[in-house]
Amino acid sequence: MYFFIKGTDPLATIGRKVRHIHEALEEARKMVQGGMTSVSIQDSAGHLVDGDDLLTCIKGEKVLSDDLRAHYLS
């Protein structure tokens, strides 16, 4: 399965495709830290995570399942 990471900066919408969910989360983190907005991760099955759920995953407060659902750590 592939994961597509997308974010917007003042000049354009930037996207990347990676193979593993941990790579997708790392790319999303880099985009957010770089000041991009509207950052999201979508998989090839159409599942999507963005907004507050993605931000809490980037902070390590939640984890992403393979279907891009954000869950609190137990």
mmCIF file of N, CA and C in Angstrom:
data_model
loop_
_atom_site.group_PDB
_atom_site.id
_atom_site.type_symbol
_atom_site.label_atom_id
_atom_site.label_comp_id
_atom_site.label_asym_id
_atom_site.label_seq_id
_atom_site.Cartn_x
_atom_site.Cartn_y
_atom_site.Cartn_z
ATOM 1 N N MET A 1 0.849 -1.175 0.000
ATOM 2 C CA MET A 1 0.000 0.000 0.000
ATOM 3 C C MET A 1 0.894 1.238 0.000
ATOM 4 N N TYR A 2 0.421 2.265 -0.656
ATOM 5 C CA TYR A 2 1.137 3.533 -0.694
ATOM 6 C C TYR A 2 0.391 4.580 0.113
ATOM 7 N N PHE A 3 1.159 5.533 0.628
ATOM 8 C CA PHE A 3 0.609 6.654 1.373
ATOM 9 C C PHE A 3 1.023 7.945 0.683
ATOM 10 N N PHE A 4 0.077 8.849 0.531
ATOM 11 C CA PHE A 4 0.300 10.119 -0.149
ATOM 12 C C PHE A 4 0.221 11.237 0.888
ATOM 13 N N ILE A 5 1.280 12.017 1.008
ATOM 14 C CA ILE A 5 1.334 13.114 1.961
ATOM 15 C C ILE A 5 1.256 14.412 1.170
ATOM 16 N N LYS A 6 0.370 15.301 1.599
ATOM 17 C CA LYS A 6 0.154 16.545 0.863
ATOM 18 C C LYS A 6 0.115 17.704 1.841
ATOM 19 N N GLY A 7 0.704 18.827 1.437
ATOM 20 C CA GLY A 7 0.667 20.046 2.240
ATOM 21 C C GLY A 7 0.731 21.257 1.339
ATOM 22 N N THR A 8 0.313 22.388 1.855
ATOM 23 C CA THR A 8 0.274 23.623 1.079
ATOM 24 C C THR A 8 1.200 24.651 1.709
ATOM 25 N N ASP A 9 2.022 25.287 0.866
ATOM 26 C CA ASP A 9 2.821 26.421 1.322
ATOM 27 C C ASP A 9 2.374 27.636 0.513
ATOM 28 N N PRO A 10 2.960 28.806 0.730
ATOM 29 C CA PRO A 10 2.487 30.002 0.024
ATOM 30 C C PRO A 10 2.587 29.917 -1.505
ATOM 31 N N LEU A 11 3.418 29.042 -2.024
ATOM 32 C CA LEU A 11 3.629 28.983 -3.464
ATOM 33 C C LEU A 11 2.913 27.841 -4.173
ATOM 34 N N ALA A 12 2.708 26.716 -3.476
ATOM 35 C CA ALA A 12 2.163 25.549 -4.175
ATOM 36 C C ALA A 12 1.689 24.490 -3.190
ATOM 37 N N THR A 13 1.033 23.488 -3.737
ATOM 38 C CA THR A 13 0.715 22.292 -2.982
ATOM 39 C C THR A 13 1.799 21.267 -3.286
ATOM 40 N N ILE A 14 2.378 20.712 -2.248
ATOM 41 C CA ILE A 14 3.483 19.774 -2.370
ATOM 42 C C ILE A 14 2.978 18.390 -1.970
ATOM 43 N N GLY A 15 3.373 17.375 -2.692
ATOM 44 C CA GLY A 15 2.974 16.019 -2.361
ATOM 45 C C GLY A 15 4.123 15.044 -2.476
ATOM 46 N N ARG A 16 4.040 13.980 -1.701
ATOM 47 C CA ARG A 16 5.019 12.906 -1.735
ATOM 48 C C ARG A 16 4.297 11.586 -1.617
ATOM 49 N N LYS A 17 4.890 10.546 -2.154
ATOM 50 C CA LYS A 17 4.341 9.202 -2.045
ATOM 51 C C LYS A 17 5.394 8.329 -1.372
ATOM 52 N N VAL A 18 4.991 7.603 -0.327
ATOM 53 C CA VAL A 18 5.886 6.695 0.379
ATOM 54 C C VAL A 18 5.194 5.349 0.557
ATOM 55 N N ARG A 19 5.972 4.365 0.937
ATOM 56 C CA ARG A 19 5.454 3.010 1.029
ATOM 57 C C ARG A 19 4.996 2.617 2.440
ATOM 58 N N HIS A 20 5.558 3.228 3.478
ATOM 59 C CA HIS A 20 5.279 2.806 4.852
ATOM 60 C C HIS A 20 4.664 3.941 5.667
ATOM 61 N N ILE A 21 3.800 3.557 6.589
ATOM 62 C CA ILE A 21 3.083 4.550 7.384
ATOM 63 C C ILE A 21 4.030 5.389 8.242
ATOM 64 N N HIS A 22 5.090 4.803 8.773
ATOM 65 C CA HIS A 22 6.021 5.592 9.593
ATOM 66 C C HIS A 22 6.740 6.640 8.745
ATOM 67 N N GLU A 23 6.988 6.343 7.474
ATOM 68 C CA GLU A 23 7.580 7.335 6.571
ATOM 69 C C GLU A 23 6.587 8.459 6.293
ATOM 70 N N ALA A 24 5.330 8.098 6.131
ATOM 71 C CA ALA A 24 4.287 9.097 5.874
ATOM 72 C C ALA A 24 4.159 10.059 7.048
ATOM 73 N N LEU A 25 4.173 9.518 8.252
ATOM 74 C CA LEU A 25 4.062 10.359 9.443
ATOM 75 C C LEU A 25 5.280 11.268 9.580
ATOM 76 N N GLU A 26 6.459 10.761 9.266
ATOM 77 C CA GLU A 26 7.676 11.577 9.329
ATOM 78 C C GLU A 26 7.630 12.704 8.293
ATOM 79 N N GLU A 27 7.184 12.414 7.084
ATOM 80 C CA GLU A 27 7.069 13.456 6.051
ATOM 81 C C GLU A 27 6.042 14.506 6.454
ATOM 82 N N ALA A 28 4.921 14.068 7.018
ATOM 83 C CA ALA A 28 3.898 15.012 7.483
ATOM 84 C C ALA A 28 4.460 15.909 8.581
ATOM 85 N N ARG A 29 5.231 15.316 9.497
ATOM 86 C CA ARG A 29 5.856 16.101 10.572
ATOM 87 C C ARG A 29 6.777 17.167 9.999
ATOM 88 N N LYS A 30 7.586 16.799 9.007
ATOM 89 C CA LYS A 30 8.499 17.763 8.379
ATOM 90 C C LYS A 30 7.723 18.903 7.719
ATOM 91 N N MET A 31 6.614 18.552 7.063
ATOM 92 C CA MET A 31 5.804 19.577 6.403
ATOM 93 C C MET A 31 5.215 20.548 7.419
ATOM 94 N N VAL A 32 4.667 20.029 8.506
ATOM 95 C CA VAL A 32 4.076 20.883 9.544
ATOM 96 C C VAL A 32 5.146 21.762 10.165
ATOM 97 N N GLN A 33 6.294 21.182 10.510
ATOM 98 C CA GLN A 33 7.374 21.966 11.108
ATOM 99 C C GLN A 33 7.923 23.003 10.140
ATOM 100 N N GLY A 34 7.815 22.742 8.836
ATOM 101 C CA GLY A 34 8.268 23.691 7.831
ATOM 102 C C GLY A 34 7.266 24.792 7.539
ATOM 103 N N GLY A 35 6.126 24.778 8.228
ATOM 104 C CA GLY A 35 5.141 25.844 8.078
ATOM 105 C C GLY A 35 4.050 25.581 7.063
ATOM 106 N N MET A 36 3.982 24.384 6.537
ATOM 107 C CA MET A 36 2.915 24.079 5.574
ATOM 108 C C MET A 36 1.575 23.966 6.291
ATOM 109 N N THR A 37 0.517 24.235 5.550
ATOM 110 C CA THR A 37 -0.838 24.121 6.073
ATOM 111 C C THR A 37 -1.574 23.028 5.305
ATOM 112 N N SER A 38 -2.729 22.668 5.802
ATOM 113 C CA SER A 38 -3.578 21.658 5.163
ATOM 114 C C SER A 38 -2.819 20.363 4.881
ATOM 115 N N VAL A 39 -1.995 19.941 5.829
ATOM 116 C CA VAL A 39 -1.226 18.710 5.669
ATOM 117 C C VAL A 39 -2.151 17.524 5.907
ATOM 118 N N SER A 40 -2.033 16.524 5.051
ATOM 119 C CA SER A 40 -2.847 15.323 5.179
ATOM 120 C C SER A 40 -2.073 14.112 4.692
ATOM 121 N N ILE A 41 -2.523 12.937 5.146
ATOM 122 C CA ILE A 41 -2.016 11.664 4.663
ATOM 123 C C ILE A 41 -3.212 10.877 4.155
ATOM 124 N N GLN A 42 -3.087 10.336 2.965
ATOM 125 C CA GLN A 42 -4.140 9.501 2.385
ATOM 126 C C GLN A 42 -3.498 8.223 1.883
ATOM 127 N N ASP A 43 -4.205 7.097 2.038
ATOM 128 C CA ASP A 43 -3.665 5.851 1.518
ATOM 129 C C ASP A 43 -4.307 5.509 0.179
ATOM 130 N N SER A 44 -3.793 4.464 -0.461
ATOM 131 C CA SER A 44 -4.291 4.090 -1.782
ATOM 132 C C SER A 44 -5.703 3.508 -1.733
ATOM 133 N N ALA A 45 -6.218 3.228 -0.532
ATOM 134 C CA ALA A 45 -7.593 2.751 -0.381
ATOM 135 C C ALA A 45 -8.574 3.892 -0.141
ATOM 136 N N GLY A 46 -8.064 5.134 -0.032
ATOM 137 C CA GLY A 46 -8.931 6.293 0.147
ATOM 138 C C GLY A 46 -9.093 6.765 1.579
ATOM 139 N N HIS A 47 -8.469 6.095 2.562
ATOM 140 C CA HIS A 47 -8.526 6.563 3.950
ATOM 141 C C HIS A 47 -7.689 7.831 4.079
ATOM 142 N N LEU A 48 -8.098 8.724 4.969
ATOM 143 C CA LEU A 48 -7.454 10.024 5.107
ATOM 144 C C LEU A 48 -7.347 10.413 6.577
ATOM 145 N N VAL A 49 -6.222 11.033 6.930
ATOM 146 C CA VAL A 49 -6.090 11.647 8.250
ATOM 147 C C VAL A 49 -5.515 13.047 8.032
ATOM 148 N N ASP A 50 -6.076 14.017 8.756
ATOM 149 C CA ASP A 50 -5.611 15.390 8.661
ATOM 150 C C ASP A 50 -6.031 16.130 9.920
ATOM 151 N N GLY A 51 -5.841 17.419 9.945
ATOM 152 C CA GLY A 51 -6.307 18.258 11.044
ATOM 153 C C GLY A 51 -5.754 17.866 12.398
ATOM 154 N N ASP A 52 -6.612 17.966 13.417
ATOM 155 C CA ASP A 52 -6.198 17.713 14.795
ATOM 156 C C ASP A 52 -5.723 16.278 15.004
ATOM 157 N N ASP A 53 -6.378 15.310 14.355
ATOM 158 C CA ASP A 53 -5.941 13.921 14.510
ATOM 159 C C ASP A 53 -4.506 13.744 14.026
ATOM 160 N N LEU A 54 -4.173 14.313 12.878
ATOM 161 C CA LEU A 54 -2.806 14.203 12.367
ATOM 162 C C LEU A 54 -1.825 14.925 13.292
ATOM 163 N N LEU A 55 -2.189 16.110 13.770
ATOM 164 C CA LEU A 55 -1.299 16.855 14.662
ATOM 165 C C LEU A 55 -1.018 16.100 15.966
ATOM 166 N N THR A 56 -2.029 15.446 16.525
ATOM 167 C CA THR A 56 -1.801 14.685 17.757
ATOM 168 C C THR A 56 -0.935 13.456 17.489
ATOM 169 N N CYS A 57 -1.012 12.894 16.300
ATOM 170 C CA CYS A 57 -0.126 11.779 15.936
ATOM 171 C C CYS A 57 1.309 12.267 15.762
ATOM 172 N N ILE A 58 1.482 13.423 15.163
ATOM 173 C CA ILE A 58 2.816 13.995 14.988
ATOM 174 C C ILE A 58 3.452 14.275 16.354
ATOM 175 N N LYS A 59 2.642 14.735 17.313
ATOM 176 C CA LYS A 59 3.140 15.030 18.655
ATOM 177 C C LYS A 59 3.384 13.763 19.474
ATOM 178 N N GLY A 60 2.902 12.625 18.999
ATOM 179 C CA GLY A 60 3.068 11.375 19.728
ATOM 180 C C GLY A 60 1.986 11.101 20.749
ATOM 181 N N GLU A 61 0.921 11.902 20.746
ATOM 182 C CA GLU A 61 -0.176 11.709 21.689
ATOM 183 C C GLU A 61 -1.137 10.613 21.218
ATOM 184 N N LYS A 62 -1.181 10.381 19.919
ATOM 185 C CA LYS A 62 -1.980 9.307 19.323
ATOM 186 C C LYS A 62 -1.085 8.535 18.365
ATOM 187 N N VAL A 63 -1.527 7.342 18.003
ATOM 188 C CA VAL A 63 -0.823 6.538 17.008
ATOM 189 C C VAL A 63 -1.769 6.279 15.842
ATOM 190 N N LEU A 64 -1.184 6.071 14.676
ATOM 191 C CA LEU A 64 -1.982 5.784 13.479
ATOM 192 C C LEU A 64 -2.053 4.290 13.238
ATOM 193 N N SER A 65 -3.246 3.807 12.953
ATOM 194 C CA SER A 65 -3.393 2.422 12.525
ATOM 195 C C SER A 65 -3.157 2.375 11.019
ATOM 196 N N ASP A 66 -3.078 1.172 10.469
ATOM 197 C CA ASP A 66 -2.812 1.025 9.039
ATOM 198 C C ASP A 66 -3.900 1.639 8.164
ATOM 199 N N ASP A 67 -5.113 1.785 8.706
ATOM 200 C CA ASP A 67 -6.194 2.412 7.932
ATOM 201 C C ASP A 67 -6.325 3.905 8.243
ATOM 202 N N LEU A 68 -5.249 4.482 8.805
ATOM 203 C CA LEU A 68 -5.142 5.921 9.083
ATOM 204 C C LEU A 68 -6.146 6.437 10.113
ATOM 205 N N ARG A 69 -6.496 5.598 11.061
ATOM 206 C CA ARG A 69 -7.311 6.047 12.191
ATOM 207 C C ARG A 69 -6.386 6.383 13.337
ATOM 208 N N ALA A 70 -6.637 7.500 13.980
ATOM 209 C CA ALA A 70 -5.812 7.946 15.091
ATOM 210 C C ALA A 70 -6.387 7.407 16.395
ATOM 211 N N HIS A 71 -5.524 6.763 17.202
ATOM 212 C CA HIS A 71 -5.938 6.173 18.478
ATOM 213 C C HIS A 71 -5.025 6.679 19.590
ATOM 214 N N TYR A 72 -5.624 6.962 20.759
ATOM 215 C CA TYR A 72 -4.813 7.339 21.909
ATOM 216 C C TYR A 72 -3.974 6.152 22.353
ATOM 217 N N LEU A 73 -2.778 6.447 22.881
ATOM 218 C CA LEU A 73 -1.921 5.413 23.424
ATOM 219 C C LEU A 73 -2.561 4.831 24.666
ATOM 220 N N SER A 74 -2.427 3.553 24.857
ATOM 221 C CA SER A 74 -3.017 2.897 26.041
ATOM 222 C C SER A 74 -2.096 2.974 27.222
#
